[in-house]
Amino acid sequence: PAGLEMMDNLSIRAAEDFIHAGYPVAAAAILLCELDGVEADVHEDCERVRELFEAAGATSVRQAQDEAERQRFWAGRKNAFPAVGRISPDYYC
C-alpha cells in the first residue's frame, strides 16, 4: 500500500462532522488503504485487497469512485486530530 491508516469510532464521527468524508459513522473502526502503481496492476491489487479485507471480517469495503472521493477519504483522516479537538475542550492539537 502507498497509504494505510486506521480510525476508531470517535475519530470517524468527529472527522465526519468536520469534513463530511462519507465515513460510516456506525462503524467501530475503518481502515483506509491506498494503492499505487501501473493502472492494470492497481486494479488487480484492489481486488486482492478487497478479498483480504473480506476474509478478515470487514463488514463493508468501499473504493473511491473518482479523485474527488479519494481526496475526501484522506481529508477526513488528515483532519481527525483537529476534528476531535473541536469536540474535546481539554484536547490540544
Backbone atoms as SQL, in Angstrom:
CREATE TABLE atoms (id INTEGER PRIMARY KEY, chain TEXT, resi INTEGER, resn TEXT, atom TEXT, x REAL, y REAL, z REAL);
INSERT INTO atoms VALUES
  (1, 'A', 1, 'PRO', 'N', 0.820, -1.214, 0.000),
  (2, 'A', 1, 'PRO', 'CA', 0.000, 0.000, 0.000),
  (3, 'A', 1, 'PRO', 'C', 0.855, 1.265, 0.000),
  (4, 'A', 2, 'ALA', 'N', 0.372, 2.275, -0.689),
  (5, 'A', 2, 'ALA', 'CA', 1.020, 3.580, -0.658),
  (6, 'A', 2, 'ALA', 'C', 0.624, 4.328, 0.599),
  (7, 'A', 3, 'GLY', 'N', -0.526, 3.972, 1.163),
  (8, 'A', 3, 'GLY', 'CA', -1.010, 4.573, 2.401),
  (9, 'A', 3, 'GLY', 'C', -1.904, 3.591, 3.118),
  (10, 'A', 4, 'LEU', 'N', -1.792, 3.535, 4.440),
  (11, 'A', 4, 'LEU', 'CA', -2.610, 2.635, 5.246),
  (12, 'A', 4, 'LEU', 'C', -2.825, 3.289, 6.599),
  (13, 'A', 5, 'GLU', 'N', -4.056, 3.664, 6.898),
  (14, 'A', 5, 'GLU', 'CA', -4.379, 4.375, 8.135),
  (15, 'A', 5, 'GLU', 'C', -5.670, 3.815, 8.715),
  (16, 'A', 6, 'MET', 'N', -5.752, 3.754, 10.028),
  (17, 'A', 6, 'MET', 'CA', -6.996, 3.324, 10.648),
  (18, 'A', 6, 'MET', 'C', -7.542, 4.416, 11.547),
  (19, 'A', 7, 'MET', 'N', -8.856, 4.353, 11.771),
  (20, 'A', 7, 'MET', 'CA', -9.527, 5.328, 12.623),
  (21, 'A', 7, 'MET', 'C', -10.524, 4.587, 13.507),
  (22, 'A', 8, 'ASP', 'N', -10.620, 4.994, 14.767),
  (23, 'A', 8, 'ASP', 'CA', -11.628, 4.415, 15.657),
  (24, 'A', 8, 'ASP', 'C', -12.929, 5.200, 15.518),
  (25, 'A', 9, 'ASN', 'N', -13.988, 4.727, 16.204),
  (26, 'A', 9, 'ASN', 'CA', -15.298, 5.337, 16.042),
  (27, 'A', 9, 'ASN', 'C', -15.326, 6.802, 16.444),
  (28, 'A', 10, 'LEU', 'N', -14.668, 7.162, 17.533),
  (29, 'A', 10, 'LEU', 'CA', -14.651, 8.563, 17.941),
  (30, 'A', 10, 'LEU', 'C', -14.068, 9.452, 16.853),
  (31, 'A', 11, 'SER', 'N', -12.943, 9.047, 16.297),
  (32, 'A', 11, 'SER', 'CA', -12.321, 9.870, 15.258),
  (33, 'A', 11, 'SER', 'C', -13.130, 9.833, 13.955),
  (34, 'A', 12, 'ILE', 'N', -13.795, 8.711, 13.663),
  (35, 'A', 12, 'ILE', 'CA', -14.664, 8.637, 12.485),
  (36, 'A', 12, 'ILE', 'C', -15.781, 9.674, 12.601),
  (37, 'A', 13, 'ARG', 'N', -16.479, 9.667, 13.740),
  (38, 'A', 13, 'ARG', 'CA', -17.605, 10.585, 13.932),
  (39, 'A', 13, 'ARG', 'C', -17.149, 12.043, 13.954),
  (40, 'A', 14, 'ALA', 'N', -16.048, 12.305, 14.623),
  (41, 'A', 14, 'ALA', 'CA', -15.537, 13.678, 14.689),
  (42, 'A', 14, 'ALA', 'C', -15.138, 14.174, 13.300),
  (43, 'A', 15, 'ALA', 'N', -14.414, 13.339, 12.554),
  (44, 'A', 15, 'ALA', 'CA', -13.971, 13.736, 11.211),
  (45, 'A', 15, 'ALA', 'C', -15.164, 13.895, 10.277),
  (46, 'A', 16, 'GLU', 'N', -16.145, 13.031, 10.415),
  (47, 'A', 16, 'GLU', 'CA', -17.326, 13.119, 9.547),
  (48, 'A', 16, 'GLU', 'C', -18.090, 14.417, 9.800),
  (49, 'A', 17, 'ASP', 'N', -18.234, 14.791, 11.058),
  (50, 'A', 17, 'ASP', 'CA', -18.905, 16.048, 11.380),
  (51, 'A', 17, 'ASP', 'C', -18.124, 17.257, 10.859),
  (52, 'A', 18, 'PHE', 'N', -16.804, 17.131, 10.806),
  (53, 'A', 18, 'PHE', 'CA', -15.908, 18.232, 10.442),
  (54, 'A', 18, 'PHE', 'C', -15.699, 18.330, 8.927),
  (55, 'A', 19, 'ILE', 'N', -15.470, 17.179, 8.276),
  (56, 'A', 19, 'ILE', 'CA', -15.061, 17.153, 6.868),
  (57, 'A', 19, 'ILE', 'C', -16.143, 16.613, 5.932),
  (58, 'A', 20, 'HIS', 'N', -17.044, 15.775, 6.433),
  (59, 'A', 20, 'HIS', 'CA', -18.079, 15.127, 5.606),
  (60, 'A', 20, 'HIS', 'C', -17.444, 14.263, 4.515),
  (61, 'A', 21, 'ALA', 'N', -16.592, 13.353, 4.970),
  (62, 'A', 21, 'ALA', 'CA', -15.855, 12.492, 4.052),
  (63, 'A', 21, 'ALA', 'C', -16.672, 11.308, 3.544),
  (64, 'A', 22, 'GLY', 'N', -17.812, 11.066, 4.154),
  (65, 'A', 22, 'GLY', 'CA', -18.634, 9.925, 3.755),
  (66, 'A', 22, 'GLY', 'C', -18.315, 8.652, 4.519),
  (67, 'A', 23, 'TYR', 'N', -17.748, 8.802, 5.707),
  (68, 'A', 23, 'TYR', 'CA', -17.403, 7.638, 6.532),
  (69, 'A', 23, 'TYR', 'C', -18.663, 7.003, 7.136),
  (70, 'A', 24, 'PRO', 'N', -18.617, 5.699, 7.387),
  (71, 'A', 24, 'PRO', 'CA', -19.735, 5.022, 8.049),
  (72, 'A', 24, 'PRO', 'C', -19.672, 5.286, 9.560),
  (73, 'A', 25, 'VAL', 'N', -20.474, 6.215, 10.053),
  (74, 'A', 25, 'VAL', 'CA', -20.356, 6.660, 11.443),
  (75, 'A', 25, 'VAL', 'C', -20.740, 5.592, 12.467),
  (76, 'A', 26, 'ALA', 'N', -21.401, 4.530, 12.046),
  (77, 'A', 26, 'ALA', 'CA', -21.741, 3.450, 12.971),
  (78, 'A', 26, 'ALA', 'C', -20.622, 2.408, 13.087),
  (79, 'A', 27, 'ALA', 'N', -19.605, 2.516, 12.247),
  (80, 'A', 27, 'ALA', 'CA', -18.513, 1.537, 12.259),
  (81, 'A', 27, 'ALA', 'C', -17.671, 1.681, 13.521),
  (82, 'A', 28, 'ALA', 'N', -17.223, 0.560, 14.056),
  (83, 'A', 28, 'ALA', 'CA', -16.327, 0.581, 15.212),
  (84, 'A', 28, 'ALA', 'C', -14.963, 1.143, 14.814),
  (85, 'A', 29, 'ALA', 'N', -14.564, 0.873, 13.576),
  (86, 'A', 29, 'ALA', 'CA', -13.276, 1.350, 13.067),
  (87, 'A', 29, 'ALA', 'C', -13.298, 1.254, 11.548),
  (88, 'A', 30, 'ILE', 'N', -12.416, 2.015, 10.921),
  (89, 'A', 30, 'ILE', 'CA', -12.224, 1.893, 9.472),
  (90, 'A', 30, 'ILE', 'C', -10.734, 1.831, 9.186),
  (91, 'A', 31, 'LEU', 'N', -10.424, 1.268, 8.053),
  (92, 'A', 31, 'LEU', 'CA', -9.048, 1.188, 7.581),
  (93, 'A', 31, 'LEU', 'C', -9.021, 1.794, 6.185),
  (94, 'A', 32, 'LEU', 'N', -8.236, 2.842, 6.020),
  (95, 'A', 32, 'LEU', 'CA', -8.056, 3.448, 4.705),
  (96, 'A', 32, 'LEU', 'C', -6.799, 2.855, 4.084),
  (97, 'A', 33, 'CYS', 'N', -6.933, 2.385, 2.862),
  (98, 'A', 33, 'CYS', 'CA', -5.802, 1.776, 2.167),
  (99, 'A', 33, 'CYS', 'C', -5.724, 2.374, 0.777),
  (100, 'A', 34, 'GLU', 'N', -4.562, 2.887, 0.419),
  (101, 'A', 34, 'GLU', 'CA', -4.364, 3.445, -0.920),
  (102, 'A', 34, 'GLU', 'C', -3.262, 2.668, -1.619),
  (103, 'A', 35, 'LEU', 'N', -3.515, 2.326, -2.868),
  (104, 'A', 35, 'LEU', 'CA', -2.554, 1.581, -3.673),
  (105, 'A', 35, 'LEU', 'C', -2.078, 2.470, -4.804),
  (106, 'A', 36, 'ASP', 'N', -0.855, 2.249, -5.263),
  (107, 'A', 36, 'ASP', 'CA', -0.371, 2.977, -6.428),
  (108, 'A', 36, 'ASP', 'C', 0.434, 2.049, -7.315),
  (109, 'A', 37, 'GLY', 'N', 0.695, 2.509, -8.506),
  (110, 'A', 37, 'GLY', 'CA', 1.451, 1.716, -9.467),
  (111, 'A', 37, 'GLY', 'C', 0.832, 1.808, -10.845),
  (112, 'A', 38, 'VAL', 'N', 1.189, 0.878, -11.707),
  (113, 'A', 38, 'VAL', 'CA', 0.657, 0.800, -13.065),
  (114, 'A', 38, 'VAL', 'C', -0.832, 0.464, -12.975),
  (115, 'A', 39, 'GLU', 'N', -1.653, 1.149, -13.772),
  (116, 'A', 39, 'GLU', 'CA', -3.113, 1.041, -13.650),
  (117, 'A', 39, 'GLU', 'C', -3.607, -0.407, -13.656),
  (118, 'A', 40, 'ALA', 'N', -3.140, -1.218, -14.572),
  (119, 'A', 40, 'ALA', 'CA', -3.598, -2.611, -14.636),
  (120, 'A', 40, 'ALA', 'C', -3.248, -3.360, -13.354),
  (121, 'A', 41, 'ASP', 'N', -2.057, -3.121, -12.821),
  (122, 'A', 41, 'ASP', 'CA', -1.644, -3.780, -11.579),
  (123, 'A', 41, 'ASP', 'C', -2.485, -3.307, -10.406),
  (124, 'A', 42, 'VAL', 'N', -2.795, -2.020, -10.381),
  (125, 'A', 42, 'VAL', 'CA', -3.578, -1.465, -9.276),
  (126, 'A', 42, 'VAL', 'C', -4.975, -2.084, -9.256),
  (127, 'A', 43, 'HIS', 'N', -5.573, -2.281, -10.423),
  (128, 'A', 43, 'HIS', 'CA', -6.896, -2.913, -10.468),
  (129, 'A', 43, 'HIS', 'C', -6.839, -4.318, -9.867),
  (130, 'A', 44, 'GLU', 'N', -5.824, -5.068, -10.213),
  (131, 'A', 44, 'GLU', 'CA', -5.653, -6.412, -9.646),
  (132, 'A', 44, 'GLU', 'C', -5.389, -6.336, -8.140),
  (133, 'A', 45, 'ASP', 'N', -4.553, -5.396, -7.738),
  (134, 'A', 45, 'ASP', 'CA', -4.242, -5.227, -6.318),
  (135, 'A', 45, 'ASP', 'C', -5.491, -4.843, -5.521),
  (136, 'A', 46, 'CYS', 'N', -6.323, -3.980, -6.088),
  (137, 'A', 46, 'CYS', 'CA', -7.558, -3.576, -5.406),
  (138, 'A', 46, 'CYS', 'C', -8.450, -4.786, -5.155),
  (139, 'A', 47, 'GLU', 'N', -8.550, -5.654, -6.131),
  (140, 'A', 47, 'GLU', 'CA', -9.379, -6.856, -5.958),
  (141, 'A', 47, 'GLU', 'C', -8.788, -7.759, -4.876),
  (142, 'A', 48, 'ARG', 'N', -7.486, -7.893, -4.863),
  (143, 'A', 48, 'ARG', 'CA', -6.818, -8.729, -3.843),
  (144, 'A', 48, 'ARG', 'C', -7.005, -8.126, -2.451),
  (145, 'A', 49, 'VAL', 'N', -6.876, -6.819, -2.324),
  (146, 'A', 49, 'VAL', 'CA', -7.074, -6.153, -1.032),
  (147, 'A', 49, 'VAL', 'C', -8.514, -6.352, -0.565),
  (148, 'A', 50, 'ARG', 'N', -9.479, -6.210, -1.476),
  (149, 'A', 50, 'ARG', 'CA', -10.881, -6.432, -1.134),
  (150, 'A', 50, 'ARG', 'C', -11.071, -7.851, -0.572),
  (151, 'A', 51, 'GLU', 'N', -10.493, -8.825, -1.238),
  (152, 'A', 51, 'GLU', 'CA', -10.598, -10.216, -0.781),
  (153, 'A', 51, 'GLU', 'C', -9.985, -10.389, 0.610),
  (154, 'A', 52, 'LEU', 'N', -8.834, -9.779, 0.832),
  (155, 'A', 52, 'LEU', 'CA', -8.178, -9.873, 2.137),
  (156, 'A', 52, 'LEU', 'C', -9.017, -9.212, 3.231),
  (157, 'A', 53, 'PHE', 'N', -9.554, -8.034, 2.954),
  (158, 'A', 53, 'PHE', 'CA', -10.390, -7.335, 3.933),
  (159, 'A', 53, 'PHE', 'C', -11.630, -8.164, 4.277),
  (160, 'A', 54, 'GLU', 'N', -12.284, -8.701, 3.250),
  (161, 'A', 54, 'GLU', 'CA', -13.481, -9.502, 3.498),
  (162, 'A', 54, 'GLU', 'C', -13.145, -10.771, 4.269),
  (163, 'A', 55, 'ALA', 'N', -12.029, -11.409, 3.948),
  (164, 'A', 55, 'ALA', 'CA', -11.607, -12.618, 4.663),
  (165, 'A', 55, 'ALA', 'C', -11.285, -12.303, 6.125),
  (166, 'A', 56, 'ALA', 'N', -10.847, -11.071, 6.391),
  (167, 'A', 56, 'ALA', 'CA', -10.512, -10.655, 7.760),
  (168, 'A', 56, 'ALA', 'C', -11.741, -10.185, 8.535),
  (169, 'A', 57, 'GLY', 'N', -12.916, -10.162, 7.886),
  (170, 'A', 57, 'GLY', 'CA', -14.135, -9.804, 8.591),
  (171, 'A', 57, 'GLY', 'C', -14.677, -8.422, 8.332),
  (172, 'A', 58, 'ALA', 'N', -14.169, -7.729, 7.325),
  (173, 'A', 58, 'ALA', 'CA', -14.699, -6.397, 7.010),
  (174, 'A', 58, 'ALA', 'C', -16.183, -6.507, 6.683),
  (175, 'A', 59, 'THR', 'N', -16.976, -5.638, 7.268),
  (176, 'A', 59, 'THR', 'CA', -18.414, -5.665, 7.003),
  (177, 'A', 59, 'THR', 'C', -18.762, -4.895, 5.745),
  (178, 'A', 60, 'SER', 'N', -17.852, -4.039, 5.295),
  (179, 'A', 60, 'SER', 'CA', -18.073, -3.255, 4.090),
  (180, 'A', 60, 'SER', 'C', -16.719, -2.832, 3.536),
  (181, 'A', 61, 'VAL', 'N', -16.610, -2.819, 2.224),
  (182, 'A', 61, 'VAL', 'CA', -15.399, -2.336, 1.562),
  (183, 'A', 61, 'VAL', 'C', -15.850, -1.357, 0.486),
  (184, 'A', 62, 'ARG', 'N', -15.371, -0.135, 0.596),
  (185, 'A', 62, 'ARG', 'CA', -15.718, 0.901, -0.381),
  (186, 'A', 62, 'ARG', 'C', -14.461, 1.358, -1.098),
  (187, 'A', 63, 'GLN', 'N', -14.570, 1.539, -2.379),
  (188, 'A', 63, 'GLN', 'CA', -13.456, 2.027, -3.182),
  (189, 'A', 63, 'GLN', 'C', -13.841, 3.392, -3.742),
  (190, 'A', 64, 'ALA', 'N', -12.938, 4.347, -3.651),
  (191, 'A', 64, 'ALA', 'CA', -13.202, 5.680, -4.194),
  (192, 'A', 64, 'ALA', 'C', -13.538, 5.560, -5.677),
  (193, 'A', 65, 'GLN', 'N', -14.588, 6.250, -6.075),
  (194, 'A', 65, 'GLN', 'CA', -15.038, 6.185, -7.463),
  (195, 'A', 65, 'GLN', 'C', -14.357, 7.208, -8.366),
  (196, 'A', 66, 'ASP', 'N', -13.738, 8.207, -7.742),
  (197, 'A', 66, 'ASP', 'CA', -13.036, 9.221, -8.522),
  (198, 'A', 66, 'ASP', 'C', -12.027, 9.925, -7.621),
  (199, 'A', 67, 'GLU', 'N', -11.262, 10.815, -8.205),
  (200, 'A', 67, 'GLU', 'CA', -10.210, 11.515, -7.461),
  (201, 'A', 67, 'GLU', 'C', -10.784, 12.374, -6.339),
  (202, 'A', 68, 'ALA', 'N', -11.932, 13.000, -6.570),
  (203, 'A', 68, 'ALA', 'CA', -12.541, 13.845, -5.540),
  (204, 'A', 68, 'ALA', 'C', -12.925, 13.007, -4.316),
  (205, 'A', 69, 'GLU', 'N', -13.472, 11.825, -4.543),
  (206, 'A', 69, 'GLU', 'CA', -13.840, 10.966, -3.408),
  (207, 'A', 69, 'GLU', 'C', -12.597, 10.467, -2.691),
  (208, 'A', 70, 'ARG', 'N', -11.552, 10.118, -3.422),
  (209, 'A', 70, 'ARG', 'CA', -10.284, 9.686, -2.809),
  (210, 'A', 70, 'ARG', 'C', -9.748, 10.792, -1.905),
  (211, 'A', 71, 'GLN', 'N', -9.777, 12.016, -2.392),
  (212, 'A', 71, 'GLN', 'CA', -9.290, 13.137, -1.597),
  (213, 'A', 71, 'GLN', 'C', -10.144, 13.355, -0.347),
  (214, 'A', 72, 'ARG', 'N', -11.464, 13.184, -0.453),
  (215, 'A', 72, 'ARG', 'CA', -12.342, 13.318, 0.722),
  (216, 'A', 72, 'ARG', 'C', -12.032, 12.258, 1.767),
  (217, 'A', 73, 'PHE', 'N', -11.829, 11.011, 1.323),
  (218, 'A', 73, 'PHE', 'CA', -11.484, 9.942, 2.268),
  (219, 'A', 73, 'PHE', 'C', -10.238, 10.321, 3.068),
  (220, 'A', 74, 'TRP', 'N', -9.204, 10.786, 2.371),
  (221, 'A', 74, 'TRP', 'CA', -7.950, 11.126, 3.047),
  (222, 'A', 74, 'TRP', 'C', -8.056, 12.426, 3.831),
  (223, 'A', 75, 'ALA', 'N', -8.871, 13.364, 3.377),
  (224, 'A', 75, 'ALA', 'CA', -9.041, 14.622, 4.114),
  (225, 'A', 75, 'ALA', 'C', -9.622, 14.349, 5.494),
  (226, 'A', 76, 'GLY', 'N', -10.547, 13.408, 5.574),
  (227, 'A', 76, 'GLY', 'CA', -11.112, 13.053, 6.872),
  (228, 'A', 76, 'GLY', 'C', -10.041, 12.537, 7.813),
  (229, 'A', 77, 'ARG', 'N', -9.185, 11.681, 7.327),
  (230, 'A', 77, 'ARG', 'CA', -8.124, 11.108, 8.172),
  (231, 'A', 77, 'ARG', 'C', -7.105, 12.171, 8.567),
  (232, 'A', 78, 'LYS', 'N', -6.731, 12.996, 7.624),
  (233, 'A', 78, 'LYS', 'CA', -5.718, 14.023, 7.910),
  (234, 'A', 78, 'LYS', 'C', -6.235, 15.086, 8.865),
  (235, 'A', 79, 'ASN', 'N', -7.540, 15.212, 8.951),
  (236, 'A', 79, 'ASN', 'CA', -8.135, 16.209, 9.841),
  (237, 'A', 79, 'ASN', 'C', -8.747, 15.587, 11.091),
  (238, 'A', 80, 'ALA', 'N', -8.448, 14.338, 11.364),
  (239, 'A', 80, 'ALA', 'CA', -9.034, 13.668, 12.531),
  (240, 'A', 80, 'ALA', 'C', -8.613, 14.334, 13.837),
  (241, 'A', 81, 'PHE', 'N', -7.357, 14.697, 13.982),
  (242, 'A', 81, 'PHE', 'CA', -6.909, 15.324, 15.236),
  (243, 'A', 81, 'PHE', 'C', -7.590, 16.663, 15.490),
  (244, 'A', 82, 'PRO', 'N', -7.582, 17.586, 14.526),
  (245, 'A', 82, 'PRO', 'CA', -8.300, 18.836, 14.791),
  (246, 'A', 82, 'PRO', 'C', -9.805, 18.615, 14.943),
  (247, 'A', 83, 'ALA', 'N', -10.356, 17.600, 14.269),
  (248, 'A', 83, 'ALA', 'CA', -11.790, 17.318, 14.407),
  (249, 'A', 83, 'ALA', 'C', -12.121, 16.875, 15.824),
  (250, 'A', 84, 'VAL', 'N', -11.294, 16.031, 16.407),
  (251, 'A', 84, 'VAL', 'CA', -11.502, 15.612, 17.801),
  (252, 'A', 84, 'VAL', 'C', -11.307, 16.813, 18.722),
  (253, 'A', 85, 'GLY', 'N', -10.370, 17.672, 18.401),
  (254, 'A', 85, 'GLY', 'CA', -10.146, 18.871, 19.197),
  (255, 'A', 85, 'GLY', 'C', -11.364, 19.774, 19.269),
  (256, 'A', 86, 'ARG', 'N', -12.169, 19.786, 18.227),
  (257, 'A', 86, 'ARG', 'CA', -13.390, 20.599, 18.210),
  (258, 'A', 86, 'ARG', 'C', -14.392, 20.136, 19.263),
  (259, 'A', 87, 'ILE', 'N', -14.407, 18.828, 19.575),
  (260, 'A', 87, 'ILE', 'CA', -15.420, 18.298, 20.494),
  (261, 'A', 87, 'ILE', 'C', -14.867, 18.019, 21.882),
  (262, 'A', 88, 'SER', 'N', -13.606, 18.271, 22.081),
  (263, 'A', 88, 'SER', 'CA', -12.981, 17.978, 23.362),
  (264, 'A', 88, 'SER', 'C', -12.288, 19.234, 23.884),
  (265, 'A', 89, 'PRO', 'N', -12.866, 19.894, 24.883),
  (266, 'A', 89, 'PRO', 'CA', -12.318, 21.176, 25.343),
  (267, 'A', 89, 'PRO', 'C', -10.917, 21.076, 25.954),
  (268, 'A', 90, 'ASP', 'N', -10.503, 19.885, 26.400),
  (269, 'A', 90, 'ASP', 'CA', -9.187, 19.775, 27.015),
  (270, 'A', 90, 'ASP', 'C', -8.191, 19.027, 26.115),
  (271, 'A', 91, 'TYR', 'N', -8.482, 18.966, 24.847),
  (272, 'A', 91, 'TYR', 'CA', -7.603, 18.312, 23.878),
  (273, 'A', 91, 'TYR', 'C', -6.997, 19.383, 22.994),
  (274, 'A', 92, 'TYR', 'N', -5.668, 19.415, 22.925),
  (275, 'A', 92, 'TYR', 'CA', -4.997, 20.409, 22.105),
  (276, 'A', 92, 'TYR', 'C', -4.202, 19.704, 21.006),
  (277, 'A', 93, 'CYS', 'N', -4.255, 20.267, 19.839),
  (278, 'A', 93, 'CYS', 'CA', -3.555, 19.702, 18.685),
  (279, 'A', 93, 'CYS', 'C', -2.616, 20.758, 18.123);
